[in-house]
Amino acid sequence: MQQFQYFTPTKVVFGKDTESQVGKLVREQKAKKVLIHYGGGSAKRSGLLDRVEASLKAEGISYVTLGGAVPNPRLSKVYEGIELGKKEGVDFILAVGGGSAIDSAKGIGYGLCYEGDVWDFYLKKCLPQACVPLGVVLTMAATGSEMSDSSVITNEEGWLKRSTKSDLGRPKFAILNPELTYTLPEYQTMCGCVDIMMHTMERYFSHEKDTELVDAIAEGLLRTMIHNAKILLTDPCNYEARSEVMWAGSLSHNGLTGCGRTGDWACHQLEHELGGMFDVAHGAGLAAVWGSWARYVYQEDVSRFVQFAVHVMGVKENPEKPEETALAGIEALEEFFRSIHMPVSISEMGENLTEEQIGELAYKCSFMDTRTIGGFRKLDREDMAKIYRMAR
Amino acid sequence: MQQFQYFTPTKVVFGKDTESQVGKLVREQKAKKVLIHYGGGSAKRSGLLDRVEASLKAEGISYVTLGGAVPNPRLSKVYEGIELGKKEGVDFILAVGGGSAIDSAKGIGYGLCYEGDVWDFYLKKCLPQACVPLGVVLTMAATGSEMSDSSVITNEEGWLKRSTKSDLGRPKFAILNPELTYTLPEYQTMCGCVDIMMHTMERYFSHEKDTELVDAIAEGLLRTMIHNAKILLTDPCNYEARSEVMWAGSLSHNGLTGCGRTGDWACHQLEHELGGMFDVAHGAGLAAVWGSWARYVYQEDVSRFVQFAVHVMGVKENPEKPEETALAGIEALEEFFRSIHMPVSISEMGENLTEEQIGELAYKCSFMDTRTIGGFRKLDREDMAKIYRMAR
């Protein structure tokens, strides 16, 4: 087990009707002027935004609103939020939505405390030194951004999707009411399930040995996701299944499943470029590349893939043929992705990659040939192109 | 799954030599004068205290020291700390030790912010409204107090062992270096292992259904403990095993394994009275009463004990005879306790309970016949006496 830091200061308030506590929770943070940032119209149409505003009003807290967070959230919206926040003198940001609203809110929070261009942080030119405090009312279980230190933003100039990480951006509180996710379309729900699983899997595929407890937590989380995603396919208003998925989403990306080991994260990097180029849903993009990544890298440590196959996918181990067991585990996960109507190739997402596009994706993903990705197996620009090609 | 709050703001810094970071971590908290509270002489003899003091000095942070925290930490020491802290104007408390030093430190922290008698909080007369911030350098994996909200103190007047809970008492940081636990005697190590397991088991035995993820985490933690406690029996300086146990200790009592359900806690309450009367090690006392508690209550929900038997103890399920499977699980855990040289009865702890003592224990444990204990099965004074008698 390697050295690690674990820091998850976000207060989680989980359960039915918990959004009614938002005013009290903002009050605890001693906020005076709140910027409410939300996504599409559903928060408005469903009445959630009204309930949130009523709860703030009841506590005498003033606020301004900014809608329009979209999947693969845009830098222009972050700039808009920073401008509005400065003008209105906000001292707290409340994200009402999924990962897009939260990631934008983090960007706005960093930008409000910084004289320069907030994109600097995403280009890793420098690290955030402060952030306006944030809170979250979550409406989609997926990115785990409600407890995580990361924010992913897409710059429309060049469609670059980049991330920044800082403990300063971890929300002060997160309100998790599984009922708020009942009305999500099946496709979004399942994209979220894939994203949640991948946050754990990106940490799980590692060469670090002796991570027994962390492995057990990760494997239990993945089994829980597989079981409950299937339930939601036919019973989307199942409170218990929505609860398991929502709580798994937060724990999957708050650091818990990665303690003591270096993660991989290649699939996330590969997908970021797909998301930037085609604006595909993040979870679908991850499902589309994972199998190809896995087959490209599994020989680096077959035993790890065997453990995954047996402990997570319930594959019967063939001790004499570990490769067979490893590959059966990869197939079993792809089969699961198919069963929840997720693509297992880029063409199944409706995109037919040209060789030129493959080259462009690999060029961008390698930061113009200046970086490698992947902790399980280091991948250069050429490897990336091969995986995109396999995943076509 | 029930509504829950999950709040674990403690920054964990885990790994070899991490105690050298203590000065930097205290500085982050903007502390000016630190009260270092430590236990017996081992922190001094081992040179740990010197290293901690050197790290504070290097950051220019002044401090005073207070030794003498003992197992089942005493109220008189808390009073002493409060007096010293007031006199010296401390604004931060650093516990260097195990649960005793941390629990005392929490008591001192509460007392320094309170005009009345700090024992009021432990008698549940009122709740703490503030606490001087705390940090921890952990030297024993057991109580989980380094991330928990609880403090357990024994009042020498009447030998009452009582607890108080508040998020205000959760440490700001916890330094976890598994190497610092190498020199613990086997008995203390194994008492710690039992305590860690019981923090999860007290949460696990619950009537709440649909806690799939939390169950998986709990079961994985318990299996990890069983595996690694056995390793430490013959190889006490095994870094990986010490690491698994230490991290399990923190996660077992920070709330993670209880999210969404009401715990039981009867064994802890029963043991607190034994600890008060005989000053026995907490973990040993828990091992001594658990089997009797389990046999007394398991019929409330046999399926829960079957799940424990199969998922944790590896018992083969007999679907036609669930009681048999449940009882086999109880026996298997007792067998494990024996294998790590822990008592499974009070006489094995070296105490021969008289009927009079049983009556006294039950009287005290029922708060002079004014409360029941237990969430899995509600236990009154008479039930308590029966369990003490079974555990004799």
Tab-separated table of N, CA, C and O in Angstrom, chain A residues 1-18 21 24-25 147 167 172 208-214 216-217 220-225 227-228 231 239-240 243-244 247-249 251 254 256 259, chain B residues 1-18 21 24-25 147 167 172 208-214 216-217 220-225 227-228 231 239-240 243-244 247-249 251 254 256 259:
chain	number	residue	atom	x	y	z
A	1	MET	N	0.848	-1.193	0.000
A	1	MET	CA	0.000	0.000	0.000
A	1	MET	C	0.883	1.242	0.000
A	1	MET	O	1.804	1.345	0.790
A	2	GLN	N	0.590	2.153	-0.916
A	2	GLN	CA	1.393	3.375	-0.992
A	2	GLN	C	0.911	4.406	0.031
A	2	GLN	O	-0.179	4.291	0.564
A	3	GLN	N	1.737	5.420	0.252
A	3	GLN	CA	1.298	6.571	1.051
A	3	GLN	C	0.070	7.181	0.401
A	3	GLN	O	-0.057	7.187	-0.825
A	4	PHE	N	-0.816	7.708	1.204
A	4	PHE	CA	-1.936	8.435	0.605
A	4	PHE	C	-2.486	9.491	1.548
A	4	PHE	O	-2.223	9.472	2.751
A	5	GLN	N	-3.203	10.444	0.952
A	5	GLN	CA	-4.029	11.375	1.713
A	5	GLN	C	-5.470	11.077	1.380
A	5	GLN	O	-5.791	10.787	0.220
A	6	TYR	N	-6.314	11.151	2.354
A	6	TYR	CA	-7.749	10.961	2.144
A	6	TYR	C	-8.461	12.120	2.825
A	6	TYR	O	-8.291	12.336	4.021
A	7	PHE	N	-9.195	12.880	2.025
A	7	PHE	CA	-9.811	14.096	2.579
A	7	PHE	C	-11.164	14.282	1.906
A	7	PHE	O	-11.237	14.621	0.719
A	8	THR	N	-12.227	14.028	2.626
A	8	THR	CA	-13.583	14.130	2.079
A	8	THR	C	-14.450	14.938	3.031
A	8	THR	O	-15.260	14.382	3.768
A	9	PRO	N	-14.256	16.244	3.022
A	9	PRO	CA	-14.937	17.082	4.017
A	9	PRO	C	-16.416	17.342	3.732
A	9	PRO	O	-17.094	17.932	4.566
A	10	THR	N	-16.907	16.909	2.567
A	10	THR	CA	-18.294	17.214	2.185
A	10	THR	C	-19.302	16.565	3.134
A	10	THR	O	-19.259	15.352	3.356
A	11	LYS	N	-20.185	17.368	3.683
A	11	LYS	CA	-21.260	16.809	4.520
A	11	LYS	C	-22.369	16.302	3.604
A	11	LYS	O	-22.967	17.072	2.861
A	12	VAL	N	-22.616	14.998	3.668
A	12	VAL	CA	-23.654	14.393	2.831
A	12	VAL	C	-24.954	14.318	3.617
A	12	VAL	O	-24.966	13.854	4.762
A	13	VAL	N	-26.022	14.801	3.008
A	13	VAL	CA	-27.348	14.694	3.619
A	13	VAL	C	-28.189	13.887	2.636
A	13	VAL	O	-28.510	14.363	1.547
A	14	PHE	N	-28.494	12.650	3.024
A	14	PHE	CA	-29.024	11.656	2.086
A	14	PHE	C	-30.432	11.235	2.468
A	14	PHE	O	-30.694	10.893	3.613
A	15	GLY	N	-31.337	11.246	1.490
A	15	GLY	CA	-32.670	10.695	1.749
A	15	GLY	C	-33.772	11.508	1.101
A	15	GLY	O	-33.528	12.540	0.462
A	16	LYS	N	-34.987	11.033	1.295
A	16	LYS	CA	-36.152	11.693	0.704
A	16	LYS	C	-36.322	13.115	1.249
A	16	LYS	O	-36.113	13.350	2.441
A	17	ASP	N	-36.727	14.007	0.377
A	17	ASP	CA	-37.084	15.383	0.750
A	17	ASP	C	-35.944	16.180	1.367
A	17	ASP	O	-36.164	17.243	1.945
A	18	THR	N	-34.721	15.694	1.256
A	18	THR	CA	-33.620	16.386	1.926
A	18	THR	C	-33.320	17.751	1.299
A	18	THR	O	-32.693	18.593	1.947
A	21	GLN	N	-33.751	20.942	3.196
A	21	GLN	CA	-32.771	21.394	4.204
A	21	GLN	C	-31.735	22.349	3.618
A	21	GLN	O	-30.814	22.778	4.324
A	24	LYS	N	-31.058	25.766	5.396
A	24	LYS	CA	-30.370	25.577	6.675
A	24	LYS	C	-28.884	25.280	6.457
A	24	LYS	O	-28.011	25.814	7.157
A	25	LEU	N	-28.593	24.453	5.470
A	25	LEU	CA	-27.199	24.084	5.205
A	25	LEU	C	-26.393	25.267	4.669
A	25	LEU	O	-25.219	25.437	5.021
A	147	MET	N	-18.705	15.073	-4.316
A	147	MET	CA	-17.736	14.887	-3.228
A	147	MET	C	-16.302	14.979	-3.729
A	147	MET	O	-15.373	14.929	-2.921
A	167	ASP	N	-8.507	20.177	-3.613
A	167	ASP	CA	-9.372	19.962	-2.446
A	167	ASP	C	-10.216	21.198	-2.149
A	167	ASP	O	-11.265	21.105	-1.515
A	172	LYS	N	-18.977	21.874	0.194
A	172	LYS	CA	-19.153	21.874	1.645
A	172	LYS	C	-20.254	20.910	2.048
A	172	LYS	O	-20.193	20.297	3.099
A	208	GLU	N	-0.253	-1.856	-7.809
A	208	GLU	CA	0.013	-1.897	-6.373
A	208	GLU	C	-0.603	-3.164	-5.773
A	208	GLU	O	-1.791	-3.427	-5.955
A	209	LYS	N	0.209	-3.928	-5.091
A	209	LYS	CA	-0.301	-5.112	-4.400
A	209	LYS	C	-0.722	-4.694	-2.991
A	209	LYS	O	-0.480	-3.575	-2.564
A	210	ASP	N	-1.294	-5.615	-2.260
A	210	ASP	CA	-1.614	-5.378	-0.850
A	210	ASP	C	-2.544	-4.188	-0.660
A	210	ASP	O	-2.229	-3.238	0.060
A	211	THR	N	-3.644	-4.224	-1.347
A	211	THR	CA	-4.689	-3.227	-1.130
A	211	THR	C	-5.993	-3.991	-0.891
A	211	THR	O	-6.980	-3.800	-1.574
A	212	GLU	N	-5.936	-4.840	0.114
A	212	GLU	CA	-7.015	-5.809	0.341
A	212	GLU	C	-8.347	-5.138	0.686
A	212	GLU	O	-9.378	-5.457	0.094
A	213	LEU	N	-8.312	-4.214	1.648
A	213	LEU	CA	-9.554	-3.566	2.073
A	213	LEU	C	-10.103	-2.696	0.943
A	213	LEU	O	-11.307	-2.723	0.653
A	214	VAL	N	-9.223	-1.942	0.327
A	214	VAL	CA	-9.652	-1.045	-0.757
A	214	VAL	C	-10.207	-1.865	-1.927
A	214	VAL	O	-11.208	-1.495	-2.548
A	216	ALA	N	-11.667	-4.803	-1.634
A	216	ALA	CA	-12.971	-5.349	-1.216
A	216	ALA	C	-14.065	-4.291	-1.351
A	216	ALA	O	-15.180	-4.587	-1.781
A	217	ILE	N	-13.726	-3.059	-1.000
A	217	ILE	CA	-14.698	-1.961	-1.130
A	217	ILE	C	-15.016	-1.735	-2.607
A	217	ILE	O	-16.179	-1.622	-3.003
A	220	GLY	N	-17.076	-4.646	-4.049
A	220	GLY	CA	-18.450	-4.594	-3.543
A	220	GLY	C	-19.240	-3.488	-4.224
A	220	GLY	O	-20.417	-3.648	-4.560
A	221	LEU	N	-18.583	-2.366	-4.443
A	221	LEU	CA	-19.248	-1.249	-5.113
A	221	LEU	C	-19.616	-1.627	-6.549
A	221	LEU	O	-20.731	-1.354	-7.016
A	222	LEU	N	-18.705	-2.283	-7.246
A	222	LEU	CA	-18.981	-2.659	-8.644
A	222	LEU	C	-20.116	-3.689	-8.725
A	222	LEU	O	-21.004	-3.584	-9.574
A	223	ARG	N	-20.100	-4.665	-7.828
A	223	ARG	CA	-21.192	-5.658	-7.823
A	223	ARG	C	-22.528	-4.976	-7.538
A	223	ARG	O	-23.558	-5.289	-8.144
A	224	THR	N	-22.506	-4.036	-6.596
A	224	THR	CA	-23.728	-3.300	-6.259
A	224	THR	C	-24.251	-2.543	-7.480
A	224	THR	O	-25.458	-2.518	-7.747
A	225	MET	N	-23.342	-1.926	-8.222
A	225	MET	CA	-23.747	-1.172	-9.412
A	225	MET	C	-24.364	-2.088	-10.471
A	225	MET	O	-25.394	-1.770	-11.063
A	227	HIS	N	-25.813	-4.966	-10.124
A	227	HIS	CA	-27.116	-5.452	-9.656
A	227	HIS	C	-28.198	-4.380	-9.790
A	227	HIS	O	-29.287	-4.630	-10.317
A	228	ASN	N	-27.887	-3.180	-9.365
A	228	ASN	CA	-28.926	-2.150	-9.295
A	228	ASN	C	-29.174	-1.439	-10.621
A	228	ASN	O	-30.286	-0.989	-10.879
A	231	ILE	N	-31.796	-3.435	-12.223
A	231	ILE	CA	-33.125	-3.177	-11.638
A	231	ILE	C	-33.721	-1.908	-12.253
A	231	ILE	O	-34.887	-1.867	-12.632
A	239	TYR	N	-36.866	3.076	-5.320
A	239	TYR	CA	-36.117	3.953	-4.410
A	239	TYR	C	-34.816	3.306	-3.938
A	239	TYR	O	-33.766	3.964	-3.879
A	240	GLU	N	-34.882	2.039	-3.584
A	240	GLU	CA	-33.692	1.388	-3.044
A	240	GLU	C	-32.581	1.306	-4.094
A	240	GLU	O	-31.426	1.588	-3.798
A	243	SER	N	-31.116	4.591	-4.615
A	243	SER	CA	-30.280	4.945	-3.452
A	243	SER	C	-28.904	4.304	-3.548
A	243	SER	O	-27.881	4.956	-3.319
A	244	GLU	N	-28.899	3.018	-3.870
A	244	GLU	CA	-27.606	2.321	-3.967
A	244	GLU	C	-26.723	2.988	-5.024
A	244	GLU	O	-25.533	3.218	-4.817
A	247	TRP	N	-25.500	6.559	-3.842
A	247	TRP	CA	-24.446	6.534	-2.815
A	247	TRP	C	-23.153	5.957	-3.401
A	247	TRP	O	-22.050	6.450	-3.121
A	248	ALA	N	-23.306	4.955	-4.255
A	248	ALA	CA	-22.124	4.413	-4.932
A	248	ALA	C	-21.444	5.494	-5.766
A	248	ALA	O	-20.209	5.573	-5.823
A	249	GLY	N	-22.238	6.342	-6.398
A	249	GLY	CA	-21.681	7.411	-7.225
A	249	GLY	C	-20.781	8.342	-6.436
A	249	GLY	O	-19.703	8.731	-6.899
A	251	LEU	N	-19.310	7.656	-3.403
A	251	LEU	CA	-18.159	6.951	-2.827
A	251	LEU	C	-17.153	6.546	-3.909
A	251	LEU	O	-15.969	6.385	-3.632
A	254	ASN	N	-14.882	9.862	-4.474
A	254	ASN	CA	-14.404	10.774	-3.424
A	254	ASN	C	-12.997	10.403	-2.961
A	254	ASN	O	-12.429	11.077	-2.102
A	256	LEU	N	-12.143	7.157	-1.880
A	256	LEU	CA	-12.184	5.945	-1.059
A	256	LEU	C	-11.663	4.706	-1.780
A	256	LEU	O	-10.946	3.899	-1.187
A	259	CYS	N	-7.493	4.638	-2.300
A	259	CYS	CA	-6.497	4.863	-1.238
A	259	CYS	C	-5.339	3.866	-1.343
A	259	CYS	O	-5.552	2.661	-1.385
B	1	MET	N	-33.197	1.745	2.721
B	1	MET	CA	-32.124	2.563	3.270
B	1	MET	C	-32.736	3.788	3.950
B	1	MET	O	-33.566	4.461	3.355
B	2	GLN	N	-32.343	4.021	5.182
B	2	GLN	CA	-32.868	5.179	5.903
B	2	GLN	C	-32.140	6.462	5.491
B	2	GLN	O	-31.073	6.419	4.911
B	3	GLN	N	-32.738	7.585	5.852
B	3	GLN	CA	-32.029	8.868	5.705
B	3	GLN	C	-30.735	8.820	6.511
B	3	GLN	O	-30.682	8.188	7.559
B	4	PHE	N	-29.725	9.485	6.042
B	4	PHE	CA	-28.520	9.579	6.868
B	4	PHE	C	-27.718	10.831	6.555
B	4	PHE	O	-27.908	11.456	5.505
B	5	GLN	N	-26.873	11.192	7.500
B	5	GLN	CA	-25.840	12.202	7.265
B	5	GLN	C	-24.497	11.498	7.337
B	5	GLN	O	-24.304	10.609	8.169
B	6	TYR	N	-23.600	11.888	6.475
B	6	TYR	CA	-22.257	11.325	6.488
B	6	TYR	C	-21.298	12.507	6.447
B	6	TYR	O	-21.347	13.312	5.519
B	7	PHE	N	-20.468	12.615	7.463
B	7	PHE	CA	-19.595	13.792	7.567
B	7	PHE	C	-18.274	13.349	8.173
B	7	PHE	O	-18.208	13.029	9.360
B	8	THR	N	-17.251	13.282	7.342
B	8	THR	CA	-15.938	12.826	7.814
B	8	THR	C	-14.870	13.811	7.338
B	8	THR	O	-14.145	13.540	6.390
B	9	PRO	N	-14.809	14.959	8.011
B	9	PRO	CA	-13.920	16.018	7.528
B	9	PRO	C	-12.440	15.805	7.838
B	9	PRO	O	-11.609	16.583	7.378
B	10	THR	N	-12.108	14.754	8.582
B	10	THR	CA	-10.711	14.548	8.989
B	10	THR	C	-9.800	14.275	7.790
B	10	THR	O	-10.069	13.375	7.003
B	11	LYS	N	-8.746	15.047	7.677
B	11	LYS	CA	-7.760	14.794	6.621
B	11	LYS	C	-6.823	13.685	7.092
B	11	LYS	O	-6.112	13.847	8.093
B	12	VAL	N	-6.822	12.566	6.386
B	12	VAL	CA	-5.979	11.433	6.754
B	12	VAL	C	-4.671	11.504	5.969
B	12	VAL	O	-4.694	11.667	4.747
B	13	VAL	N	-3.574	11.400	6.680
B	13	VAL	CA	-2.259	11.350	6.033
B	13	VAL	C	-1.646	10.016	6.436
B	13	VAL	O	-1.295	9.805	7.600
B	14	PHE	N	-1.575	9.100	5.465
B	14	PHE	CA	-1.301	7.691	5.755
B	14	PHE	C	0.021	7.244	5.141
B	14	PHE	O	0.278	7.474	3.960
B	15	GLY	N	0.851	6.588	5.932
B	15	GLY	CA	2.067	5.990	5.373
B	15	GLY	C	3.273	6.135	6.283
B	15	GLY	O	3.196	6.725	7.372
B	16	LYS	N	4.371	5.593	5.815
B	16	LYS	CA	5.617	5.619	6.583
B	16	LYS	C	6.095	7.053	6.816
B	16	LYS	O	6.001	7.889	5.918
B	17	ASP	N	6.609	7.288	8.006
B	17	ASP	CA	7.262	8.564	8.349
B	17	ASP	C	6.328	9.782	8.284
B	17	ASP	O	6.804	10.921	8.295
B	18	THR	N	5.037	9.558	8.175
B	18	THR	CA	4.125	10.694	8.004
B	18	THR	C	4.082	11.597	9.238
B	18	THR	O	3.659	12.748	9.129
B	21	GLN	N	5.219	15.149	9.170
B	21	GLN	CA	4.407	16.220	8.580
B	21	GLN	C	3.548	16.942	9.613
B	21	GLN	O	2.783	17.847	9.260
B	24	LYS	N	3.664	20.831	9.812
B	24	LYS	CA	3.031	21.446	8.652
B	24	LYS	C	1.497	21.383	8.768
B	24	LYS	O	0.797	22.356	8.470
B	25	LEU	N	0.997	20.258	9.238
B	25	LEU	CA	-0.455	20.093	9.348
B	25	LEU	C	-1.043	20.993	10.442
B	25	LEU	O	-2.136	21.540	10.286
B	147	MET	N	-11.077	9.425	13.545
B	147	MET	CA	-12.002	10.003	12.561
B	147	MET	C	-13.425	10.106	13.113
B	147	MET	O	-14.298	10.657	12.429
B	167	ASP	N	-20.012	16.100	16.035
B	167	ASP	CA	-19.147	16.335	14.877
B	167	ASP	C	-18.063	17.355	15.190
B	167	ASP	O	-17.021	17.385	14.532
B	172	LYS	N	-9.222	17.357	13.023
B	172	LYS	CA	-8.968	18.059	11.753
B	172	LYS	C	-8.057	17.224	10.866
B	172	LYS	O	-8.179	17.261	9.653
B	208	GLU	N	-32.647	-2.943	9.112
B	208	GLU	CA	-32.824	-2.212	7.862
B	208	GLU	C	-32.450	-3.110	6.684
B	208	GLU	O	-31.358	-3.658	6.639
B	209	LYS	N	-33.377	-3.245	5.752
B	209	LYS	CA	-33.081	-4.012	4.543
B	209	LYS	C	-32.509	-3.039	3.505
B	209	LYS	O	-32.508	-1.837	3.699
B	210	ASP	N	-32.083	-3.567	2.384
B	210	ASP	CA	-31.655	-2.724	1.265
B	210	ASP	C	-30.501	-1.806	1.640
B	210	ASP	O	-30.585	-0.579	1.523
B	211	THR	N	-29.459	-2.406	2.142
B	211	THR	CA	-28.225	-1.656	2.413
B	211	THR	C	-27.091	-2.443	1.748
B	211	THR	O	-26.120	-2.815	2.389
B	212	GLU	N	-27.257	-2.646	0.477
B	212	GLU	CA	-26.381	-3.554	-0.259
B	212	GLU	C	-24.929	-3.084	-0.312
B	212	GLU	O	-24.009	-3.848	-0.013
B	213	LEU	N	-24.737	-1.820	-0.676
B	213	LEU	CA	-23.371	-1.307	-0.785
B	213	LEU	C	-22.716	-1.237	0.593
B	213	LEU	O	-21.562	-1.642	0.760
B	214	VAL	N	-23.466	-0.742	1.554
B	214	VAL	CA	-22.922	-0.612	2.903
B	214	VAL	C	-22.607	-1.993	3.482
B	214	VAL	O	-21.585	-2.186	4.146
B	216	ALA	N	-21.738	-4.625	1.686
B	216	ALA	CA	-20.554	-5.134	0.976
B	216	ALA	C	-19.283	-4.527	1.569
B	216	ALA	O	-18.272	-5.208	1.737
B	217	ILE	N	-19.345	-3.237	1.897
B	217	ILE	CA	-18.187	-2.573	2.504
B	217	ILE	C	-17.908	-3.183	3.873
B	217	ILE	O	-16.769	-3.508	4.217
B	220	GLY	N	-16.555	-6.774	3.571
B	220	GLY	CA	-15.179	-6.748	3.085
B	220	GLY	C	-14.221	-6.307	4.183
B	220	GLY	O	-13.119	-6.855	4.331
B	221	LEU	N	-14.651	-5.335	4.972
B	221	LEU	CA	-13.809	-4.858	6.071
B	221	LEU	C	-13.598	-5.965	7.101
B	221	LEU	O	-12.475	-6.196	7.575
B	222	LEU	N	-14.658	-6.685	7.425
B	222	LEU	CA	-14.543	-7.748	8.434
B	222	LEU	C	-13.647	-8.887	7.936
B	222	LEU	O	-12.796	-9.388	8.684
B	223	ARG	N	-13.797	-9.267	6.668
B	223	ARG	CA	-12.917	-10.319	6.122
B	223	ARG	C	-11.460	-9.864	6.129
B	223	ARG	O	-10.554	-10.644	6.452
B	224	THR	N	-11.249	-8.605	5.794
B	224	THR	CA	-9.890	-8.051	5.807
B	224	THR	C	-9.297	-8.125	7.211
B	224	THR	O	-8.119	-8.473	7.392
B	225	MET	N	-10.103	-7.806	8.204
B	225	MET	CA	-9.620	-7.839	9.588
B	225	MET	C	-9.253	-9.259	10.007
B	225	MET	O	-8.210	-9.488	10.645
B	227	HIS	N	-8.387	-11.802	8.199
B	227	HIS	CA	-7.184	-12.236	7.489
B	227	HIS	C	-5.919	-11.612	8.086
B	227	HIS	O	-4.927	-12.297	8.355
B	228	ASN	N	-5.964	-10.315	8.324
B	228	ASN	CA	-4.736	-9.624	8.734
B	228	ASN	C	-4.430	-9.744	10.219
B	228	ASN	O	-3.259	-9.707	10.607
B	231	ILE	N	-2.333	-12.739	10.463
B	231	ILE	CA	-0.947	-12.501	10.027
B	231	ILE	C	-0.140	-11.848	11.152
B	231	ILE	O	0.992	-12.237	11.446
B	239	TYR	N	4.265	-4.810	7.460
B	239	TYR	CA	3.763	-3.461	7.155
B	239	TYR	C	2.384	-3.510	6.486
B	239	TYR	O	1.492	-2.729	6.813
B	240	GLU	N	2.230	-4.429	5.546
B	240	GLU	CA	0.962	-4.472	4.818
B	240	GLU	C	-0.196	-4.846	5.735
B	240	GLU	O	-1.267	-4.243	5.668
B	243	SER	N	-1.007	-2.034	7.905
B	243	SER	CA	-1.687	-0.995	7.126
B	243	SER	C	-3.170	-1.308	6.969
B	243	SER	O	-4.027	-0.442	7.151
B	244	GLU	N	-3.460	-2.547	6.601
B	244	GLU	CA	-4.865	-2.932	6.406
B	244	GLU	C	-5.647	-2.725	7.701
B	244	GLU	O	-6.765	-2.196	7.698
B	247	TRP	N	-6.077	1.139	8.521
B	247	TRP	CA	-7.055	1.838	7.688
B	247	TRP	C	-8.467	1.313	7.978
B	247	TRP	O	-9.433	2.086	8.025
B	248	ALA	N	-8.568	0.008	8.198
B	248	ALA	CA	-9.868	-0.559	8.575
B	248	ALA	C	-10.362	0.067	9.875
B	248	ALA	O	-11.555	0.347	10.032
B	249	GLY	N	-9.453	0.315	10.792
B	249	GLY	CA	-9.833	0.914	12.079
B	249	GLY	C	-10.483	2.271	11.907
B	249	GLY	O	-11.485	2.585	12.559
B	251	LEU	N	-11.891	3.499	9.025
B	251	LEU	CA	-13.128	3.416	8.232
B	251	LEU	C	-14.248	2.733	9.005
B	251	LEU	O	-15.422	2.968	8.748
B	254	ASN	N	-15.854	5.698	11.280
B	254	ASN	CA	-16.087	7.087	10.849
B	254	ASN	C	-17.508	7.291	10.329
B	254	ASN	O	-17.879	8.396	9.948
B	256	LEU	N	-18.922	5.249	7.832
B	256	LEU	CA	-19.084	4.631	6.511
B	256	LEU	C	-19.873	3.332	6.546
B	256	LEU	O	-20.700	3.079	5.665
B	259	CYS	N	-23.996	3.849	7.194
B	259	CYS	CA	-24.866	4.754	6.441
B	259	CYS	C	-26.194	4.087	6.096
B	259	CYS	O	-26.218	3.001	5.512
